[in-house]
Coordinates of C-alpha atoms in Angstrom, one line a residue:
M1 CA -22.6 -18.0 -4.9
K2 CA -21.0 -21.4 -5.5
V3 CA -17.9 -19.7 -6.8
L4 CA -17.6 -17.4 -3.8
F5 CA -17.8 -20.4 -1.4
A6 CA -15.6 -22.8 -3.5
G7 CA -12.9 -24.8 -1.7
W8 CA -14.8 -26.1 1.3
E9 CA -13.5 -29.6 0.9
R10 CA -11.2 -29.1 3.9
A11 CA -13.7 -27.3 6.0
P12 CA -15.1 -29.0 9.1
E13 CA -18.2 -31.2 8.5
W14 CA -20.6 -29.0 10.4
I15 CA -19.6 -26.0 8.2
R16 CA -19.9 -28.0 4.9
R17 CA -23.3 -29.3 5.8
R18 CA -24.8 -26.0 6.8
G19 CA -24.9 -23.3 4.2
A20 CA -25.9 -20.6 6.7
A21 CA -22.8 -21.3 8.7
R22 CA -20.7 -20.5 5.6
A23 CA -22.0 -17.0 5.5
L24 CA -21.3 -16.6 9.2
V25 CA -17.5 -17.1 8.7
P26 CA -16.9 -13.8 6.9
L27 CA -19.4 -12.0 9.2
L28 CA -17.5 -13.3 12.2
I29 CA -14.2 -12.1 10.7
F30 CA -15.7 -8.6 10.2
V31 CA -17.2 -8.4 13.7
L32 CA -14.0 -9.5 15.4
A33 CA -11.9 -7.1 13.4
L34 CA -14.3 -4.2 14.0
A35 CA -14.4 -4.9 17.7
L36 CA -10.6 -4.8 18.1
R37 CA -10.4 -1.6 16.0
L38 CA -13.2 0.2 17.9
F39 CA -11.7 -0.8 21.2
Y40 CA -8.3 0.5 20.1
L41 CA -9.9 3.8 19.1
W42 CA -11.7 4.1 22.4
E43 CA -8.4 3.6 24.2
D44 CA -6.4 5.8 21.9
S45 CA -8.9 8.7 22.2
S46 CA -7.4 9.4 25.6
S47 CA -4.0 10.1 24.0
P48 CA -3.1 13.8 23.7
F49 CA -1.9 13.0 20.1
F50 CA -5.3 11.6 19.0
S51 CA -6.5 14.9 17.6
S52 CA -3.3 16.6 16.7
A53 CA -2.5 14.0 14.0
G54 CA 0.9 13.5 12.3
I55 CA 2.6 15.2 9.4
D56 CA 0.5 14.2 6.4
S57 CA -2.7 13.7 8.5
A58 CA -3.0 17.4 9.1
A59 CA -2.5 18.1 5.4
Y60 CA -5.2 15.6 4.5
I61 CA -7.7 17.1 6.9
S62 CA -6.9 20.6 5.6
R63 CA -7.4 19.6 2.0
A64 CA -10.6 17.7 2.7
S65 CA -12.0 20.8 4.4
R66 CA -11.0 23.0 1.5
W67 CA -12.5 20.5 -1.0
M68 CA -15.8 20.9 0.8
N69 CA -15.7 24.7 0.5
G70 CA -14.4 24.6 -3.1
S71 CA -11.0 26.1 -2.5
W72 CA -8.9 22.9 -3.2
P73 CA -7.0 21.9 -5.3
G74 CA -6.7 25.5 -6.5
P75 CA -4.2 26.7 -9.2
F76 CA -1.5 24.2 -8.3
A77 CA -0.4 20.8 -9.5
F78 CA -1.3 18.0 -7.1
N79 CA 1.5 17.4 -4.6
Q80 CA -0.5 14.6 -3.0
L81 CA -3.0 12.5 -4.9
P82 CA -6.6 13.6 -4.5
L83 CA -8.7 10.5 -3.8
Y84 CA -8.1 10.2 0.0
P85 CA -8.9 13.9 0.7
I86 CA -12.0 13.7 -1.4
W87 CA -13.1 10.4 0.3
L88 CA -12.4 12.1 3.7
A89 CA -14.5 15.1 2.8
E90 CA -17.4 13.0 1.6
A91 CA -17.2 10.9 4.8
A92 CA -17.2 14.2 6.8
R93 CA -20.4 15.3 5.0
L94 CA -22.1 12.2 6.6
V95 CA -20.7 12.4 10.1
G96 CA -19.3 15.9 10.4
W97 CA -15.8 16.9 11.3
N98 CA -15.5 14.5 14.2
L99 CA -12.2 12.7 14.2
L100 CA -13.5 9.7 16.2
S101 CA -16.4 9.2 13.8
L102 CA -14.2 9.4 10.8
K103 CA -11.8 6.9 12.3
M104 CA -14.7 4.6 13.1
I105 CA -15.6 4.6 9.4
Q106 CA -12.0 3.7 8.6
A107 CA -12.2 0.9 11.2
A108 CA -15.1 -0.5 9.3
L109 CA -13.2 -0.2 6.0
G110 CA -10.2 -2.0 7.6
S111 CA -12.5 -4.8 8.9
A112 CA -13.9 -5.2 5.4
S113 CA -10.3 -5.6 4.1
C114 CA -9.9 -8.6 6.5
V115 CA -13.0 -10.2 4.9
L116 CA -11.6 -9.5 1.4
V117 CA -8.4 -11.3 2.4
Y118 CA -10.4 -14.3 3.4
F119 CA -12.1 -14.5 0.0
V120 CA -8.8 -13.9 -1.9
A121 CA -7.0 -16.6 0.1
K122 CA -9.9 -19.1 -0.5
K123 CA -9.9 -18.5 -4.2
C124 CA -6.1 -18.8 -4.5
F125 CA -5.6 -21.8 -2.3
R126 CA -9.0 -23.5 -2.3
D127 CA -8.5 -24.2 1.4
F128 CA -10.8 -23.1 4.2
F129 CA -8.2 -23.2 6.9
V130 CA -5.7 -21.1 4.9
A131 CA -8.4 -18.5 4.2
V132 CA -9.5 -18.3 7.9
L133 CA -5.9 -18.2 9.2
A134 CA -4.9 -15.5 6.7
A135 CA -7.9 -13.4 7.6
G136 CA -7.1 -13.9 11.3
M137 CA -3.6 -12.6 10.8
C138 CA -5.1 -9.4 9.4
V139 CA -7.8 -9.2 12.1
A140 CA -5.2 -9.2 14.9
N141 CA -2.4 -7.4 13.0
G142 CA -1.3 -4.5 15.2
T143 CA 0.1 -2.5 12.3
F144 CA -3.3 -2.7 10.4
I145 CA -5.2 -1.7 13.6
Y146 CA -2.9 1.3 14.0
F147 CA -3.3 2.5 10.5
D148 CA -7.0 2.0 10.5
G149 CA -7.1 4.6 13.3
Q150 CA -4.9 7.2 11.5
I151 CA -6.0 9.9 9.0
L152 CA -3.8 8.6 6.3
S153 CA -4.4 7.1 2.8
A154 CA -2.9 3.7 3.8
N155 CA -6.3 2.5 5.1
L156 CA -8.1 3.2 1.8
E157 CA -5.1 1.9 -0.2
L158 CA -5.3 -1.5 1.6
F159 CA -9.0 -1.8 1.0
L160 CA -8.7 -1.0 -2.7
Q161 CA -5.9 -3.5 -3.2
C162 CA -7.8 -6.3 -1.5
S163 CA -10.8 -5.4 -3.6
I164 CA -8.8 -5.4 -6.8
L165 CA -7.3 -8.8 -6.1
L166 CA -10.8 -10.3 -5.5
L167 CA -12.3 -8.6 -8.5
L168 CA -9.5 -9.9 -10.8
L169 CA -9.9 -13.4 -9.5
Q170 CA -13.6 -13.2 -9.9
A171 CA -13.2 -11.9 -13.4
S172 CA -10.8 -14.7 -14.4
E173 CA -13.4 -17.3 -13.1
R174 CA -16.5 -15.7 -14.6
D175 CA -14.9 -14.3 -17.7
R176 CA -17.5 -11.5 -17.8
L177 CA -16.5 -8.1 -19.1
G178 CA -18.2 -6.3 -16.2
W179 CA -15.9 -7.9 -13.7
W180 CA -12.8 -6.9 -15.7
I181 CA -14.2 -3.3 -15.8
A182 CA -14.8 -3.3 -12.1
A183 CA -11.2 -4.5 -11.5
G184 CA -9.9 -1.8 -13.8
L185 CA -11.9 0.8 -11.9
G186 CA -10.5 -0.4 -8.6
M187 CA -7.0 0.0 -10.0
G188 CA -7.7 3.4 -11.4
L189 CA -9.1 4.6 -8.0
S190 CA -6.0 3.1 -6.3
A191 CA -3.7 4.9 -8.8
I192 CA -5.2 8.3 -7.7
N193 CA -4.8 7.4 -4.1
R194 CA -1.2 6.2 -4.4
G195 CA 0.5 5.9 -7.8
G196 CA 2.6 2.9 -6.9
V197 CA -0.2 0.5 -8.1
L198 CA 0.5 1.6 -11.7
L199 CA 3.7 -0.5 -11.5
C200 CA 1.4 -3.5 -11.1
V201 CA -0.5 -2.9 -14.4
P202 CA 2.1 -4.6 -16.8
F203 CA 2.2 -7.6 -14.5
V204 CA -1.6 -7.8 -14.4
L205 CA -1.7 -7.6 -18.3
L206 CA 0.9 -10.4 -18.5
W207 CA -1.3 -12.5 -16.1
I208 CA -4.3 -11.9 -18.4
Y209 CA -2.3 -12.8 -21.5
K210 CA -1.1 -16.1 -19.9
L211 CA -4.5 -17.1 -18.5
P212 CA -5.5 -19.3 -21.5
D213 CA -2.3 -21.4 -20.9
W214 CA -3.2 -21.9 -17.3
R215 CA -6.8 -22.9 -17.7
P216 CA -8.2 -26.4 -18.3
L217 CA -7.7 -27.8 -21.9
E218 CA -11.1 -26.6 -23.1
W219 CA -10.1 -23.0 -22.4
R220 CA -6.8 -23.1 -24.2
T221 CA -6.7 -21.3 -27.5
S222 CA -4.2 -20.7 -30.4
L223 CA -2.0 -17.6 -30.3
D224 CA -4.3 -15.7 -32.7
G225 CA -7.3 -16.8 -30.8
R226 CA -5.7 -15.9 -27.5
W227 CA -5.2 -12.3 -28.6
R228 CA -8.8 -12.0 -29.7
R229 CA -9.9 -13.3 -26.3
V230 CA -7.5 -11.3 -24.1
L231 CA -7.6 -7.9 -25.8
P232 CA -11.2 -7.1 -24.7
Q233 CA -10.1 -8.1 -21.1
M234 CA -7.0 -5.9 -21.2
G235 CA -9.0 -3.0 -22.6
A236 CA -11.6 -3.4 -19.9
V237 CA -8.9 -3.1 -17.3
L238 CA -6.9 -0.3 -18.9
I239 CA -9.7 2.1 -20.0
P240 CA -11.0 2.7 -16.4
I241 CA -7.5 3.2 -15.2
L242 CA -6.9 5.9 -17.9
L243 CA -10.3 7.5 -17.1
C244 CA -9.4 7.8 -13.4
V245 CA -5.9 9.2 -14.0
A246 CA -6.9 11.6 -16.9
P247 CA -8.6 14.2 -14.7
V248 CA -5.6 14.4 -12.4
S249 CA -3.2 14.7 -15.3
L250 CA -5.4 17.3 -17.0
H251 CA -5.5 19.4 -13.9
N252 CA -1.7 19.3 -13.7
L253 CA -1.4 20.2 -17.4
R254 CA -3.6 23.3 -16.7
N255 CA -1.8 24.1 -13.5
D256 CA 1.9 23.6 -13.7
I257 CA 2.7 25.4 -10.4
P258 CA 4.2 23.4 -7.5
R259 CA 2.4 24.0 -4.2
S260 CA 5.8 24.2 -2.5
L261 CA 6.7 27.4 -4.5
P262 CA 7.5 30.3 -2.2
R263 CA 4.6 32.8 -2.0
H264 CA 6.6 35.7 -3.3
L265 CA 7.1 33.9 -6.6
H266 CA 3.5 33.0 -7.2
S267 CA 2.8 36.1 -9.3
E268 CA 5.9 35.6 -11.4
I269 CA 5.3 31.9 -12.2
R270 CA 1.7 32.7 -13.4
K271 CA 3.3 35.1 -15.9
L272 CA 5.9 32.6 -17.0
S273 CA 3.8 29.4 -17.1
E274 CA 2.5 28.2 -20.5
P275 CA -1.3 27.6 -20.9
A276 CA -2.5 24.0 -21.4
S277 CA -2.0 23.0 -25.0
I278 CA -1.8 20.0 -27.3
G279 CA 1.9 20.7 -27.8
R280 CA 2.6 20.6 -24.1
F281 CA 0.6 17.4 -23.8
L282 CA 2.5 15.7 -26.6
R283 CA 5.8 16.8 -25.2
G284 CA 4.9 15.4 -21.8
D285 CA 5.5 18.8 -20.4
F286 CA 3.4 18.3 -17.3
V287 CA 3.3 16.2 -14.1
S288 CA 1.2 13.1 -14.7
L289 CA 0.2 12.4 -11.1
T290 CA 2.0 14.2 -8.3
S291 CA 4.6 17.0 -8.3
E292 CA 6.4 15.7 -5.2
A293 CA 7.3 12.3 -6.7
A294 CA 10.7 13.5 -8.1
M295 CA 11.6 15.2 -4.8
N296 CA 10.8 12.0 -2.8
F297 CA 12.8 10.0 -5.3
Y298 CA 15.7 12.4 -4.9
V299 CA 15.6 12.3 -1.1
G300 CA 14.9 8.5 -1.0
N301 CA 18.0 7.8 -3.0
D302 CA 20.4 10.0 -1.1
F303 CA 23.1 7.4 -0.3
E304 CA 25.2 10.1 1.3
N305 CA 22.7 10.7 4.1
P306 CA 20.5 7.5 4.3
G307 CA 19.6 7.9 8.0
I308 CA 18.5 11.4 7.6
N309 CA 15.1 10.3 6.1
D310 CA 14.0 9.0 9.5
P311 CA 11.6 11.7 10.8
N312 CA 13.1 11.3 14.2
H313 CA 16.5 12.5 12.9
P314 CA 17.0 16.1 14.0
M315 CA 17.9 17.2 10.4
C316 CA 15.2 15.3 8.6
F317 CA 12.8 18.1 7.8
R318 CA 15.5 20.6 7.2
H319 CA 17.1 18.2 4.7
T320 CA 13.7 17.6 3.0
D321 CA 13.0 21.3 2.8
R322 CA 16.5 22.0 1.3
A323 CA 15.9 19.3 -1.4
S324 CA 12.4 20.7 -2.1
R325 CA 13.9 24.2 -2.7
L326 CA 16.9 23.0 -4.7
S327 CA 15.3 23.7 -8.1
Y328 CA 14.1 27.2 -7.0
R329 CA 17.7 28.2 -6.4
E330 CA 18.4 27.3 -10.0
E331 CA 15.4 29.5 -11.1
I332 CA 13.4 26.5 -12.1
Y333 CA 9.8 27.2 -11.0
S334 CA 7.2 25.1 -12.9
A335 CA 6.2 21.7 -11.5
S336 CA 7.1 19.8 -14.7
A337 CA 10.6 21.5 -15.0
R338 CA 11.2 20.9 -11.3
H339 CA 10.3 17.3 -11.7
R340 CA 12.7 16.8 -14.6
F341 CA 15.4 18.7 -12.7
L342 CA 15.2 16.6 -9.5
M343 CA 14.9 13.3 -11.4
G344 CA 18.0 14.3 -13.5
R345 CA 19.9 15.2 -10.4
A346 CA 19.0 11.9 -8.7
R347 CA 20.1 9.9 -11.8
Q348 CA 23.3 11.9 -12.1
R349 CA 24.2 11.2 -8.5
I350 CA 23.5 7.5 -9.0
A351 CA 25.6 7.4 -12.2
E352 CA 28.5 9.1 -10.4
D353 CA 28.7 6.4 -7.7
P354 CA 26.7 3.4 -8.6
W355 CA 28.3 1.2 -6.0
A356 CA 27.2 3.5 -3.2
W357 CA 23.7 3.4 -4.6
L358 CA 23.7 -0.4 -4.8
R359 CA 24.8 -0.5 -1.1
L360 CA 21.9 1.7 -0.3
M361 CA 19.6 -0.7 -2.2
G362 CA 21.0 -3.6 -0.3
W363 CA 20.3 -1.8 3.0
K364 CA 16.8 -1.0 1.9
S365 CA 16.3 -4.6 1.0
L366 CA 17.2 -5.6 4.5
E367 CA 14.8 -3.0 5.9
L368 CA 12.1 -4.3 3.5
I369 CA 12.2 -7.8 5.0
N370 CA 12.8 -6.6 8.6
G371 CA 9.9 -7.1 10.9
A372 CA 10.3 -3.7 12.7
E373 CA 7.9 -1.0 11.4
I374 CA 9.7 2.2 10.2
P375 CA 7.7 5.4 10.9
R376 CA 7.2 8.2 8.3
N377 CA 4.2 10.0 9.7
S378 CA 4.2 9.2 13.4
N379 CA 5.9 6.6 15.7
L380 CA 3.7 3.5 15.8
Y381 CA 5.3 2.0 18.8
A382 CA 4.8 5.2 20.9
D383 CA 1.1 4.7 20.7
R384 CA 1.3 1.4 22.6
S385 CA 1.5 3.4 25.9
Y386 CA -2.2 4.5 25.3
S387 CA -3.6 1.2 24.2
A388 CA -3.6 -2.4 25.6
V389 CA -4.7 -3.7 22.2
L390 CA -1.7 -2.2 20.5
S391 CA 0.6 -3.2 23.3
A392 CA -0.5 -6.9 22.8
L393 CA -0.5 -6.9 19.0
L394 CA 2.5 -4.6 18.0
W395 CA 5.9 -5.0 19.8
R396 CA 9.5 -5.8 19.3
H397 CA 11.2 -7.9 22.0
V398 CA 13.7 -10.1 20.2
V399 CA 11.0 -10.8 17.6
A400 CA 9.2 -7.9 15.9
F401 CA 5.6 -8.9 16.2
P402 CA 3.6 -9.4 14.0
T403 CA 5.6 -8.6 10.8
G404 CA 8.7 -10.3 12.0
L405 CA 6.8 -13.6 11.8
I406 CA 4.6 -12.9 8.8
I407 CA 7.5 -12.1 6.5
P408 CA 9.5 -15.3 7.1
L409 CA 6.3 -17.4 7.1
G410 CA 5.2 -15.7 3.9
L411 CA 8.5 -16.4 2.2
L412 CA 8.3 -20.0 3.4
G413 CA 4.7 -20.2 2.0
M414 CA 6.0 -19.1 -1.4
Y415 CA 8.6 -21.9 -1.3
S416 CA 6.2 -24.6 -0.1
S417 CA 3.5 -23.6 -2.7
R418 CA 6.0 -23.2 -5.6
A419 CA 4.5 -26.1 -7.6
D420 CA 1.2 -24.1 -7.9
W421 CA 2.9 -20.8 -8.8
R422 CA 0.6 -20.3 -11.7
R423 CA -2.5 -20.2 -9.5
H424 CA -0.9 -17.6 -7.2
F425 CA 0.8 -15.6 -10.0
L426 CA -1.7 -12.7 -9.5
L427 CA -0.5 -12.3 -5.9
F428 CA 3.1 -11.8 -7.2
C429 CA 1.7 -9.2 -9.7
F430 CA 1.2 -7.0 -6.7
L431 CA 3.8 -8.2 -4.3
V432 CA 6.8 -7.6 -6.6
P433 CA 6.0 -4.2 -8.0
R434 CA 5.0 -2.9 -4.5
S435 CA 8.4 -4.0 -3.2
I436 CA 10.2 -2.3 -6.1
F437 CA 8.2 0.9 -5.4
M438 CA 9.4 0.9 -1.8
L439 CA 13.0 0.3 -2.8
A440 CA 12.8 3.2 -5.3
F441 CA 11.4 5.6 -2.6
F442 CA 11.2 4.8 1.1
V443 CA 10.9 1.5 3.0
V444 CA 8.4 2.6 5.6
A445 CA 5.4 1.0 7.4
R446 CA 2.6 2.7 5.5
L447 CA 4.1 1.9 2.1
R448 CA 4.7 -1.7 3.2
L449 CA 1.2 -2.1 4.4
P450 CA -0.3 -3.4 1.1
V451 CA 2.1 -6.3 0.8
I452 CA 1.4 -7.7 4.3
P453 CA -2.0 -9.2 3.4
I454 CA -0.4 -11.1 0.5
L455 CA 2.4 -12.3 2.7
S456 CA -0.3 -13.3 5.3
I457 CA -1.9 -15.5 2.8
F458 CA 1.3 -17.3 2.0
A459 CA 2.1 -17.4 5.7
A460 CA -1.2 -19.1 6.4
H461 CA -0.4 -21.7 3.8
A462 CA 3.0 -22.3 5.3
L463 CA 1.5 -22.9 8.8
C464 CA -1.1 -25.3 7.4
H465 CA 1.6 -27.1 5.4
L466 CA 3.8 -27.6 8.4
F467 CA 0.9 -28.7 10.7
R468 CA -0.4 -31.2 8.2
G469 CA 3.1 -32.5 7.6
V470 CA 3.5 -33.2 11.4
R471 CA 0.0 -34.7 11.7
E472 CA 0.6 -37.0 8.7
G473 CA 4.0 -38.2 10.0
R474 CA 6.0 -36.5 7.2
R475 CA 8.5 -35.1 9.6
G476 CA 11.5 -35.8 7.4
S477 CA 10.1 -33.7 4.6
L478 CA 9.8 -30.7 7.0
I479 CA 13.5 -30.5 7.9
V480 CA 14.3 -28.2 5.0
P481 CA 11.2 -25.9 5.4
T482 CA 11.8 -25.6 9.1
G483 CA 15.5 -24.8 8.7
L484 CA 14.5 -22.2 6.0
F485 CA 12.0 -20.6 8.4
V486 CA 14.6 -20.3 11.2
L487 CA 17.1 -18.7 8.8
L488 CA 14.5 -16.3 7.5
A489 CA 13.1 -15.5 10.9
L490 CA 16.7 -14.6 12.1
L491 CA 17.1 -12.4 9.1
S492 CA 13.8 -10.7 9.6
N493 CA 14.4 -9.9 13.2
L494 CA 17.9 -8.5 13.0
P495 CA 18.1 -5.3 15.2
I496 CA 18.9 -3.0 12.3
V497 CA 15.8 -0.8 12.4
P498 CA 15.6 1.6 15.4
V499 CA 12.3 1.4 17.3
H500 CA 11.1 4.7 18.8
H501 CA 9.0 4.2 21.9
E502 CA 8.5 8.0 22.3
H503 CA 6.6 10.4 20.1
G504 CA 8.9 12.4 17.9
A505 CA 9.6 16.1 18.2
Y506 CA 7.5 16.8 15.0
E507 CA 4.5 15.1 16.7
H508 CA 5.0 17.4 19.8
V509 CA 5.1 20.4 17.5
K510 CA 1.8 19.4 15.9
Y511 CA 0.3 18.8 19.4
G512 CA 1.6 22.2 20.6
D513 CA 0.2 23.9 17.5
R514 CA -3.2 22.4 18.2
L515 CA -3.1 23.6 21.8
N516 CA -2.0 27.0 20.7
R517 CA -5.0 27.3 18.3

């Protein structure tokens, strides 16, 4: 337990003297976070959109229901990864198909994520105030509260990533194989919830390889000795990831039919598709995770129509449907062939006009560091009209609160803690790949969600650094950080992202469909 509660040298005296009070800090964080989330759910339950859900929410509910009766995933390749529908189905077995009860479970999961951020920050910075402030930013983060109340995989993804960070830090301190295996299992589960975490694996392996160099002298080893030490750790992380991903890939190998295939072609493709075989596996003639990844990459890198990916755009869904059916017009039917076709088309388009694509990447980069939340499933800001909690904790009036402050403060925290970058390298192992993942596909609120806790930790350090500098009279040394923060804050709050305060037409269609049923 000493390791869990390390870094109390800067805590108030009454906390350091009383061991019981230490345990109350994470408990208090959990209780406050849960109270805010439950109050939001109570308010939002009066919204006519509370039960109709958004685009993907309805699909998740349908798949979870069919998982319970054994009719999903069926003879199709996964077009969405299976962990969240399975988790949703198992939660429904406990509480029944009551949306409020399911969202209350997610509220508890989101509150636990805030506690995990507290422990991760404390281990990285060895500073009680940084840990409490980082957790507090997550507790009162309106974006987190909103997604904890949505039937979407973002809530589970955030919890898994915070768990992975804590498990990896614990493994590096304890150096026990069990902790490394647990961290690998967390990454494997996260990979079958959203595949973007797989981009983090090479960075995590690099971190494991460099650990002996960053430890005290007695831990350092020669090059040969280092490999003998780190190979078991790397294996303990990689093997659980492979074991989690393997069933999904095997299912896709056996079922190479895309779910978006028109119904009149189902019988034909069953005749044409090859059975699962070693040859197909060795050729890579299957979709490793999800059959829709290539279509999303194709649409997300369409520099000719960048604004059309906004679900509030009148042509958004027609454009997506047209891209989805592009391969079928070329008589390409299997999921693996369709994946190769769309990826090839996307690469060809980029190669034909690389400068236009680079301009798109530059625009996406501005969106990535912009504080306004970009919708993909439903309009976040529209929900403010049904909740005082969300109105207070999620808004844009000159400043896009809270992300428009967390991002510049987080970047400032990276600058002010640059001397200790080795201690924080694991945070970058998730921050950088997640950002690359968004640039490759879409910069939207639910994809950006996993990077916000990491930025919150650095933002908490920046605030503590500035406060201590003022208190200790080091005002001259704070001129550069303050100027940098002002510049970053201006950049993060440029009005380049449209904020929609009304629910979109697609949300009204879902609501109308529910009323009709």
